[in-house]
PDB file of C-alpha atoms in Angstrom:
ATOM      1  CA  MET A   2     -72.992 -24.872  10.035  1.00  0.00           C
ATOM      2  CA  LYS A   3     -73.635 -21.376   9.465  1.00  0.00           C
ATOM      3  CA  ASP A   4     -76.153 -19.109  10.827  1.00  0.00           C
ATOM      4  CA  LEU A   5     -78.705 -17.925   8.344  1.00  0.00           C
ATOM      5  CA  GLY A   6     -80.781 -15.914  10.143  1.00  0.00           C
ATOM      6  CA  GLU A   7     -84.315 -16.213  11.260  1.00  0.00           C
ATOM      7  CA  LEU A   8     -86.712 -19.170   9.745  1.00  0.00           C
ATOM      8  CA  LYS A   9     -88.682 -17.741   6.948  1.00  0.00           C
ATOM      9  CA  TYR A  10     -89.112 -20.981   4.590  1.00  0.00           C
ATOM     10  CA  PHE A  11     -88.757 -24.691   5.102  1.00  0.00           C
ATOM     11  CA  LEU A  12     -90.075 -27.692   3.304  1.00  0.00           C
ATOM     12  CA  GLY A  13     -92.939 -25.765   1.648  1.00  0.00           C
ATOM     13  CA  ILE A  14     -93.982 -24.066   4.776  1.00  0.00           C
ATOM     14  CA  GLU A  15     -93.438 -20.411   5.501  1.00  0.00           C
ATOM     15  CA  PHE A  16     -92.941 -18.780   8.792  1.00  0.00           C
ATOM     16  CA  ALA A  17     -94.333 -14.999   9.590  1.00  0.00           C
ATOM     17  CA  ARG A  18     -93.376 -13.639  12.586  1.00  0.00           C
ATOM     18  CA  SER A  19     -95.280 -10.565  14.322  1.00  0.00           C
ATOM     19  CA  ALA A  20     -95.898  -9.430  17.764  1.00  0.00           C
ATOM     20  CA  ASP A  21     -98.720 -11.634  18.285  1.00  0.00           C
ATOM     21  CA  GLY A  22     -96.799 -14.878  17.535  1.00  0.00           C
ATOM     22  CA  ILE A  23     -95.072 -17.184  14.594  1.00  0.00           C
ATOM     23  CA  LEU A  24     -97.718 -17.795  11.856  1.00  0.00           C
ATOM     24  CA  MET A  25     -97.078 -20.948  10.042  1.00  0.00           C
ATOM     25  CA  HIS A  26     -98.575 -21.264   6.451  1.00  0.00           C
ATOM     26  CA  GLN A  27     -97.942 -22.848   2.867  1.00  0.00           C
ATOM     27  CA  ARG A  28     -99.507 -20.043   0.712  1.00  0.00           C
ATOM     28  CA  LYS A  29     -96.968 -20.454  -1.863  1.00  0.00           C
ATOM     29  CA  TYR A  30     -97.213 -24.329  -1.735  1.00  0.00           C
ATOM     30  CA  ALA A  31    -101.136 -23.771  -2.067  1.00  0.00           C
ATOM     31  CA  LEU A  32    -100.638 -21.680  -4.905  1.00  0.00           C
ATOM     32  CA  LYS A  33     -98.626 -23.965  -6.441  1.00  0.00           C
ATOM     33  CA  ILE A  34    -101.089 -26.655  -6.397  1.00  0.00           C
ATOM     34  CA  ILE A  35    -103.781 -24.363  -7.591  1.00  0.00           C
ATOM     35  CA  SER A  36    -101.644 -23.265 -10.752  1.00  0.00           C
ATOM     36  CA  GLU A  37    -101.110 -27.035 -11.960  1.00  0.00           C
ATOM     37  CA  LEU A  38    -104.663 -27.814 -11.784  1.00  0.00           C
ATOM     38  CA  GLY A  39    -105.757 -25.159 -13.962  1.00  0.00           C
ATOM     39  CA  LEU A  40    -107.930 -23.702 -11.077  1.00  0.00           C
ATOM     40  CA  GLY A  41    -106.497 -20.328 -11.165  1.00  0.00           C
ATOM     41  CA  ALA A  42    -109.802 -18.433 -12.938  1.00  0.00           C
ATOM     42  CA  ALA A  43    -112.298 -21.345 -10.861  1.00  0.00           C
ATOM     43  CA  LYS A  44    -114.494 -20.154  -8.270  1.00  0.00           C
ATOM     44  CA  PRO A  45    -113.506 -20.912  -4.896  1.00  0.00           C
ATOM     45  CA  VAL A  46    -116.262 -22.826  -2.703  1.00  0.00           C
ATOM     46  CA  ALA A  47    -117.431 -22.346   0.847  1.00  0.00           C
ATOM     47  CA  THR A  48    -117.042 -25.979   2.169  1.00  0.00           C
ATOM     48  CA  PRO A  49    -114.315 -28.664   1.298  1.00  0.00           C
ATOM     49  CA  LEU A  50    -116.720 -31.374   0.808  1.00  0.00           C
ATOM     50  CA  GLU A  51    -120.635 -31.284  -0.304  1.00  0.00           C
ATOM     51  CA  VAL A  52    -122.859 -31.832   2.452  1.00  0.00           C
ATOM     52  CA  ASN A  53    -123.977 -35.256   2.688  1.00  0.00           C
ATOM     53  CA  ALA A  54    -121.607 -36.333  -0.369  1.00  0.00           C
ATOM     54  CA  LYS A  55    -121.803 -40.319  -0.808  1.00  0.00           C
ATOM     55  CA  LEU A  56    -118.563 -41.218  -2.098  1.00  0.00           C
ATOM     56  CA  THR A  57    -118.166 -45.014  -2.654  1.00  0.00           C
ATOM     57  CA  THR A  58    -115.562 -47.574  -3.795  1.00  0.00           C
ATOM     58  CA  LYS A  59    -115.770 -49.700  -6.867  1.00  0.00           C
ATOM     59  CA  GLU A  60    -116.409 -52.785  -5.061  1.00  0.00           C
ATOM     60  CA  TYR A  61    -119.080 -51.326  -3.102  1.00  0.00           C
ATOM     61  CA  ASP A  62    -120.962 -50.309  -6.607  1.00  0.00           C
ATOM     62  CA  ASP A  63    -120.476 -53.729  -7.588  1.00  0.00           C
ATOM     63  CA  HIS A  64    -122.109 -54.726  -4.635  1.00  0.00           C
ATOM     64  CA  LEU A  65    -125.191 -52.701  -5.478  1.00  0.00           C
ATOM     65  CA  GLY A  66    -124.799 -53.660  -9.055  1.00  0.00           C
ATOM     66  CA  THR A  67    -124.297 -49.816 -10.154  1.00  0.00           C
ATOM     67  CA  SER A  68    -120.933 -50.093 -11.595  1.00  0.00           C
ATOM     68  CA  SER A  69    -122.154 -49.641 -15.227  1.00  0.00           C
ATOM     69  CA  ASP A  70    -122.642 -46.025 -14.335  1.00  0.00           C
ATOM     70  CA  VAL A  71    -120.244 -44.186 -17.133  1.00  0.00           C
ATOM     71  CA  VAL A  72    -120.259 -41.157 -15.546  1.00  0.00           C
ATOM     72  CA  ASP A  73    -118.635 -42.285 -12.512  1.00  0.00           C
ATOM     73  CA  GLU A  74    -116.082 -44.723 -14.228  1.00  0.00           C
ATOM     74  CA  LEU A  75    -112.356 -45.399 -12.779  1.00  0.00           C
ATOM     75  CA  LEU A  76    -110.121 -42.812 -13.781  1.00  0.00           C
ATOM     76  CA  PRO A  77    -107.409 -43.988 -16.530  1.00  0.00           C
ATOM     77  CA  ASP A  78    -104.778 -42.967 -14.869  1.00  0.00           C
ATOM     78  CA  PRO A  79    -104.884 -43.299 -10.946  1.00  0.00           C
ATOM     79  CA  SER A  80    -101.650 -41.814 -10.726  1.00  0.00           C
ATOM     80  CA  VAL A  81    -102.808 -38.296 -11.265  1.00  0.00           C
ATOM     81  CA  TYR A  82    -105.265 -38.564  -8.014  1.00  0.00           C
ATOM     82  CA  GLN A  83    -102.723 -40.149  -5.825  1.00  0.00           C
ATOM     83  CA  ARG A  84    -100.316 -37.235  -6.365  1.00  0.00           C
ATOM     84  CA  LEU A  85    -103.033 -34.697  -5.527  1.00  0.00           C
ATOM     85  CA  ILE A  86    -103.831 -36.645  -2.231  1.00  0.00           C
ATOM     86  CA  GLY A  87    -100.323 -36.691  -1.459  1.00  0.00           C
ATOM     87  CA  LYS A  88    -100.023 -32.837  -1.776  1.00  0.00           C
ATOM     88  CA  LEU A  89    -103.313 -32.708   0.276  1.00  0.00           C
ATOM     89  CA  LEU A  90    -102.372 -34.923   2.921  1.00  0.00           C
ATOM     90  CA  TYR A  91     -98.953 -32.482   2.987  1.00  0.00           C
ATOM     91  CA  LEU A  92    -101.165 -29.252   3.136  1.00  0.00           C
ATOM     92  CA  THR A  93    -102.547 -30.702   6.370  1.00  0.00           C
ATOM     93  CA  VAL A  94     -99.375 -29.816   8.030  1.00  0.00           C
ATOM     94  CA  THR A  95    -100.872 -26.148   8.617  1.00  0.00           C
ATOM     95  CA  ARG A  96    -104.309 -26.615   7.434  1.00  0.00           C
ATOM     96  CA  PRO A  97    -106.388 -28.884  10.122  1.00  0.00           C
ATOM     97  CA  ASN A  98    -109.559 -27.495   8.532  1.00  0.00           C
ATOM     98  CA  LEU A  99    -108.653 -30.372   5.656  1.00  0.00           C
ATOM     99  CA  ALA A 100    -107.940 -33.374   7.814  1.00  0.00           C
ATOM    100  CA  PHE A 101    -111.322 -34.645   7.320  1.00  0.00           C
ATOM    101  CA  SER A 102    -111.694 -33.857   4.020  1.00  0.00           C
ATOM    102  CA  VAL A 103    -108.367 -35.173   3.051  1.00  0.00           C
ATOM    103  CA  GLN A 104    -108.635 -38.335   4.955  1.00  0.00           C
ATOM    104  CA  VAL A 105    -112.177 -39.328   3.367  1.00  0.00           C
ATOM    105  CA  LEU A 106    -110.571 -38.670   0.004  1.00  0.00           C
ATOM    106  CA  SER A 107    -107.907 -40.694   1.067  1.00  0.00           C
ATOM    107  CA  GLN A 108    -109.959 -44.480   1.042  1.00  0.00           C
ATOM    108  CA  PHE A 109    -110.105 -44.207  -2.594  1.00  0.00           C
ATOM    109  CA  LEU A 110    -106.680 -44.069  -3.614  1.00  0.00           C
ATOM    110  CA  GLN A 111    -106.371 -47.900  -5.241  1.00  0.00           C
ATOM    111  CA  GLN A 112    -109.418 -47.225  -7.665  1.00  0.00           C
ATOM    112  CA  PRO A 113    -110.328 -43.842  -8.046  1.00  0.00           C
ATOM    113  CA  LYS A 114    -113.225 -42.494  -9.586  1.00  0.00           C
ATOM    114  CA  ARG A 115    -114.268 -39.565 -11.506  1.00  0.00           C
ATOM    115  CA  SER A 116    -116.421 -38.658  -8.432  1.00  0.00           C
ATOM    116  CA  HIS A 117    -113.414 -39.189  -6.181  1.00  0.00           C
ATOM    117  CA  MET A 118    -111.292 -36.666  -8.465  1.00  0.00           C
ATOM    118  CA  GLU A 119    -114.114 -34.080  -8.744  1.00  0.00           C
ATOM    119  CA  ALA A 120    -114.399 -33.960  -4.604  1.00  0.00           C
ATOM    120  CA  ALA A 121    -110.435 -33.201  -4.416  1.00  0.00           C
ATOM    121  CA  MET A 122    -110.486 -30.490  -6.801  1.00  0.00           C
ATOM    122  CA  ARG A 123    -113.391 -29.182  -4.825  1.00  0.00           C
ATOM    123  CA  VAL A 124    -110.914 -28.858  -1.574  1.00  0.00           C
ATOM    124  CA  VAL A 125    -108.699 -27.159  -3.729  1.00  0.00           C
ATOM    125  CA  LYS A 126    -111.067 -24.767  -4.566  1.00  0.00           C
ATOM    126  CA  TYR A 127    -111.879 -24.363  -0.930  1.00  0.00           C
ATOM    127  CA  VAL A 128    -107.840 -24.024  -0.432  1.00  0.00           C
ATOM    128  CA  LYS A 129    -108.462 -21.301  -3.012  1.00  0.00           C
ATOM    129  CA  ASN A 130    -110.433 -18.816  -0.722  1.00  0.00           C
ATOM    130  CA  HIS A 131    -107.178 -18.162   1.903  1.00  0.00           C
ATOM    131  CA  PRO A 132    -104.319 -19.723   0.499  1.00  0.00           C
ATOM    132  CA  GLY A 133    -102.559 -18.236   3.147  1.00  0.00           C
ATOM    133  CA  GLN A 134    -104.286 -19.661   6.068  1.00  0.00           C
ATOM    134  CA  GLY A 135    -102.267 -21.375   8.554  1.00  0.00           C
ATOM    135  CA  ILE A 136    -101.742 -22.003  12.424  1.00  0.00           C
ATOM    136  CA  LEU A 137    -100.421 -18.970  15.149  1.00  0.00           C
ATOM    137  CA  MET A 138     -97.962 -20.206  17.444  1.00  0.00           C
ATOM    138  CA  SER A 139     -99.346 -17.241  20.077  1.00  0.00           C
ATOM    139  CA  SER A 140     -96.495 -15.295  21.921  1.00  0.00           C
ATOM    140  CA  LYS A 141     -99.043 -14.879  24.765  1.00  0.00           C
ATOM    141  CA  THR A 142     -98.803 -18.426  26.194  1.00  0.00           C
ATOM    142  CA  THR A 143    -101.086 -19.014  29.119  1.00  0.00           C
ATOM    143  CA  GLY A 144     -99.057 -22.381  30.225  1.00  0.00           C
ATOM    144  CA  THR A 145    -102.573 -24.347  30.469  1.00  0.00           C
ATOM    145  CA  SER A 146    -103.363 -27.094  28.045  1.00  0.00           C
ATOM    146  CA  GLU A 147    -106.604 -28.410  26.656  1.00  0.00           C
ATOM    147  CA  GLY A 148    -108.120 -31.179  24.356  1.00  0.00           C
ATOM    148  CA  PHE A 149    -111.436 -30.882  21.808  1.00  0.00           C
ATOM    149  CA  CYS A 150    -112.944 -33.825  20.687  1.00  0.00           C
ATOM    150  CA  ASP A 151    -115.760 -35.281  18.863  1.00  0.00           C
ATOM    151  CA  ALA A 152    -117.196 -38.167  16.801  1.00  0.00           C
ATOM    152  CA  ASP A 153    -119.410 -38.711  13.504  1.00  0.00           C
ATOM    153  CA  TRP A 154    -121.297 -42.031  14.612  1.00  0.00           C
ATOM    154  CA  ALA A 155    -121.393 -44.764  11.372  1.00  0.00           C
ATOM    155  CA  VAL A 156    -120.491 -42.268   8.927  1.00  0.00           C
ATOM    156  CA  CYS A 157    -118.688 -44.665   6.795  1.00  0.00           C
ATOM    157  CA  GLN A 158    -121.613 -46.524   4.681  1.00  0.00           C
ATOM    158  CA  HIS A 159    -118.932 -49.369   3.502  1.00  0.00           C
ATOM    159  CA  THR A 160    -117.896 -50.588   7.005  1.00  0.00           C
ATOM    160  CA  ARG A 161    -120.236 -48.324   9.267  1.00  0.00           C
ATOM    161  CA  ARG A 162    -117.079 -47.510  11.412  1.00  0.00           C
ATOM    162  CA  SER A 163    -117.285 -44.144  12.716  1.00  0.00           C
ATOM    163  CA  VAL A 164    -114.739 -41.231  12.352  1.00  0.00           C
ATOM    164  CA  THR A 165    -112.639 -39.708  15.434  1.00  0.00           C
ATOM    165  CA  ALA A 166    -111.433 -35.921  15.264  1.00  0.00           C
ATOM    166  CA  PHE A 167    -109.617 -34.091  17.840  1.00  0.00           C
ATOM    167  CA  LEU A 168    -107.263 -31.011  18.491  1.00  0.00           C
ATOM    168  CA  ILE A 169    -105.063 -30.276  21.282  1.00  0.00           C
ATOM    169  CA  LYS A 170    -103.759 -26.641  22.422  1.00  0.00           C
ATOM    170  CA  LEU A 171    -101.057 -25.954  24.613  1.00  0.00           C
ATOM    171  CA  GLY A 172    -100.837 -22.696  25.827  1.00  0.00           C
ATOM    172  CA  GLY A 173    -103.336 -21.586  23.625  1.00  0.00           C
ATOM    173  CA  SER A 174    -101.689 -22.767  20.633  1.00  0.00           C
ATOM    174  CA  LEU A 175    -102.799 -25.856  18.200  1.00  0.00           C
ATOM    175  CA  VAL A 176    -100.053 -28.059  18.065  1.00  0.00           C
ATOM    176  CA  SER A 177    -101.751 -31.452  17.340  1.00  0.00           C
ATOM    177  CA  TRP A 178    -105.001 -32.705  15.638  1.00  0.00           C
ATOM    178  CA  LYS A 179    -106.449 -35.702  13.940  1.00  0.00           C
ATOM    179  CA  SER A 180    -109.191 -37.019  11.907  1.00  0.00           C
ATOM    180  CA  LYS A 181    -109.435 -40.787  11.739  1.00  0.00           C
ATOM    181  CA  LYS A 182    -111.487 -43.697  11.308  1.00  0.00           C
ATOM    182  CA  GLN A 183    -112.265 -45.786  14.205  1.00  0.00           C
ATOM    183  CA  THR A 184    -110.479 -49.264  14.072  1.00  0.00           C
ATOM    184  CA  THR A 185    -114.047 -50.960  15.296  1.00  0.00           C
ATOM    185  CA  VAL A 186    -117.299 -50.232  14.692  1.00  0.00           C
ATOM    186  CA  SER A 187    -119.213 -48.843  17.466  1.00  0.00           C
ATOM    187  CA  ARG A 188    -122.676 -49.953  18.463  1.00  0.00           C
ATOM    188  CA  SER A 189    -123.872 -46.381  19.775  1.00  0.00           C
ATOM    189  CA  PHE A 190    -123.413 -43.008  19.470  1.00  0.00           C
ATOM    190  CA  ALA A 191    -122.218 -43.124  23.075  1.00  0.00           C
ATOM    191  CA  GLU A 192    -119.545 -45.632  22.398  1.00  0.00           C
ATOM    192  CA  ALA A 193    -118.248 -43.865  19.346  1.00  0.00           C
ATOM    193  CA  GLU A 194    -117.926 -40.777  21.774  1.00  0.00           C
ATOM    194  CA  TYR A 195    -116.262 -42.716  24.204  1.00  0.00           C
ATOM    195  CA  LYS A 196    -113.562 -43.971  21.661  1.00  0.00           C
ATOM    196  CA  SER A 197    -112.866 -40.388  20.785  1.00  0.00           C
ATOM    197  CA  LEU A 198    -112.400 -39.107  23.932  1.00  0.00           C
ATOM    198  CA  THR A 199    -109.668 -42.280  24.631  1.00  0.00           C
ATOM    199  CA  ALA A 200    -107.855 -41.010  21.411  1.00  0.00           C
ATOM    200  CA  THR A 201    -107.634 -37.538  22.931  1.00  0.00           C
ATOM    201  CA  VAL A 202    -106.327 -38.672  26.586  1.00  0.00           C
ATOM    202  CA  VAL A 203    -103.534 -40.655  24.613  1.00  0.00           C
ATOM    203  CA  GLU A 204    -102.351 -37.857  22.550  1.00  0.00           C
ATOM    204  CA  LEU A 205    -102.438 -35.826  25.462  1.00  0.00           C
ATOM    205  CA  VAL A 206    -100.878 -38.195  27.824  1.00  0.00           C
ATOM    206  CA  TRP A 207     -98.072 -38.385  25.170  1.00  0.00           C
ATOM    207  CA  LEU A 208     -97.574 -34.910  24.670  1.00  0.00           C
ATOM    208  CA  VAL A 209     -97.742 -33.662  28.278  1.00  0.00           C
ATOM    209  CA  GLY A 210     -94.819 -36.374  28.914  1.00  0.00           C
ATOM    210  CA  LEU A 211     -92.722 -34.994  26.110  1.00  0.00           C
ATOM    211  CA  ILE A 212     -93.165 -31.452  27.435  1.00  0.00           C
ATOM    212  CA  LYS A 213     -91.607 -32.746  30.748  1.00  0.00           C
ATOM    213  CA  GLU A 214     -89.090 -34.544  29.287  1.00  0.00           C
ATOM    214  CA  ILE A 215     -87.231 -31.544  27.674  1.00  0.00           C
ATOM    215  CA  GLY A 216     -87.619 -29.576  30.682  1.00  0.00           C
ATOM    216  CA  ASN A 217     -90.697 -27.582  30.644  1.00  0.00           C
ATOM    217  CA  GLU A 218     -93.539 -27.100  33.348  1.00  0.00           C
ATOM    218  CA  VAL A 219     -97.185 -28.096  32.174  1.00  0.00           C
ATOM    219  CA  GLN A 220    -100.111 -26.629  34.217  1.00  0.00           C
ATOM    220  CA  LEU A 221    -102.236 -29.310  35.424  1.00  0.00           C
ATOM    221  CA  SER A 222    -105.013 -30.390  35.401  1.00  0.00           C
ATOM    222  CA  VAL A 223    -105.846 -30.652  31.713  1.00  0.00           C
ATOM    223  CA  ASN A 224    -109.442 -30.295  30.432  1.00  0.00           C
ATOM    224  CA  ILE A 225    -111.126 -32.200  27.499  1.00  0.00           C
ATOM    225  CA  HIS A 226    -114.050 -30.774  26.090  1.00  0.00           C
ATOM    226  CA  TRP A 227    -116.761 -33.246  24.054  1.00  0.00           C
ATOM    227  CA  ASP A 228    -119.917 -33.265  22.815  1.00  0.00           C
ATOM    228  CA  SER A 229    -120.118 -30.421  20.337  1.00  0.00           C
ATOM    229  CA  LYS A 230    -124.003 -30.308  20.546  1.00  0.00           C
ATOM    230  CA  VAL A 231    -123.925 -28.366  24.275  1.00  0.00           C
ATOM    231  CA  ASN A 232    -121.096 -25.941  23.015  1.00  0.00           C
ATOM    232  CA  TYR A 233    -118.099 -28.392  24.841  1.00  0.00           C
ATOM    233  CA  ALA A 234    -119.915 -27.919  28.204  1.00  0.00           C
ATOM    234  CA  GLN A 235    -118.844 -31.171  29.361  1.00  0.00           C
ATOM    235  CA  LYS A 236    -115.281 -31.648  30.782  1.00  0.00           C
ATOM    236  CA  ALA A 237    -112.900 -34.757  31.799  1.00  0.00           C
ATOM    237  CA  VAL A 238    -109.924 -33.544  34.000  1.00  0.00           C
ATOM    238  CA  LEU A 239    -106.670 -35.692  33.515  1.00  0.00           C
ATOM    239  CA  PHE A 240    -104.203 -35.822  36.236  1.00  0.00           C
TER     240      PHE A 240
END
């Protein structure tokens, strides 16, 4: 083994150090995706997905009797879409703002349609806005931990399942996040919110245990913020 100096680049992730902390980003990787898709001259977009976008599976279209739509036919080579989603999944390592969009598009890997490919291309155009955006691991740690969570009730029009989303900050730095469809159907908005809260607590308990195991102190209690409609005014306290 030999000392290669300060870490600057590892598995497509770049590290930039400053007095504020360490910035983790994937600018080179993002620009490579943009170049491979021929979107170098494309106009960037403001959002990763269109507002109220209705992406459906082929089985859902067949059930509704709309599979004859030539404009939204199946892609002749699904591997192109599958490779693109795989690249976007890796991009979420430093881009939490892509987690929901990639979660939605990952549901159509088996039989992707043209509308799915167009939606994935839109995500890349969104990345083009700030290809060097990433996560700052702050040097000004506070020793506190907190979680933020929310749920999108019955957002999946195929299964009517809700989506859980959360992020967790340790010492002021973002360390964990997720956007995932819930495993069961929630019968009310409140039920979906509590499932999201449960998933956040599970992740927090694991992280606190991990930090204690490696010999670091965790300041308790830990606050969890939910319900964005009231600006995270409600809190649940752990431990």
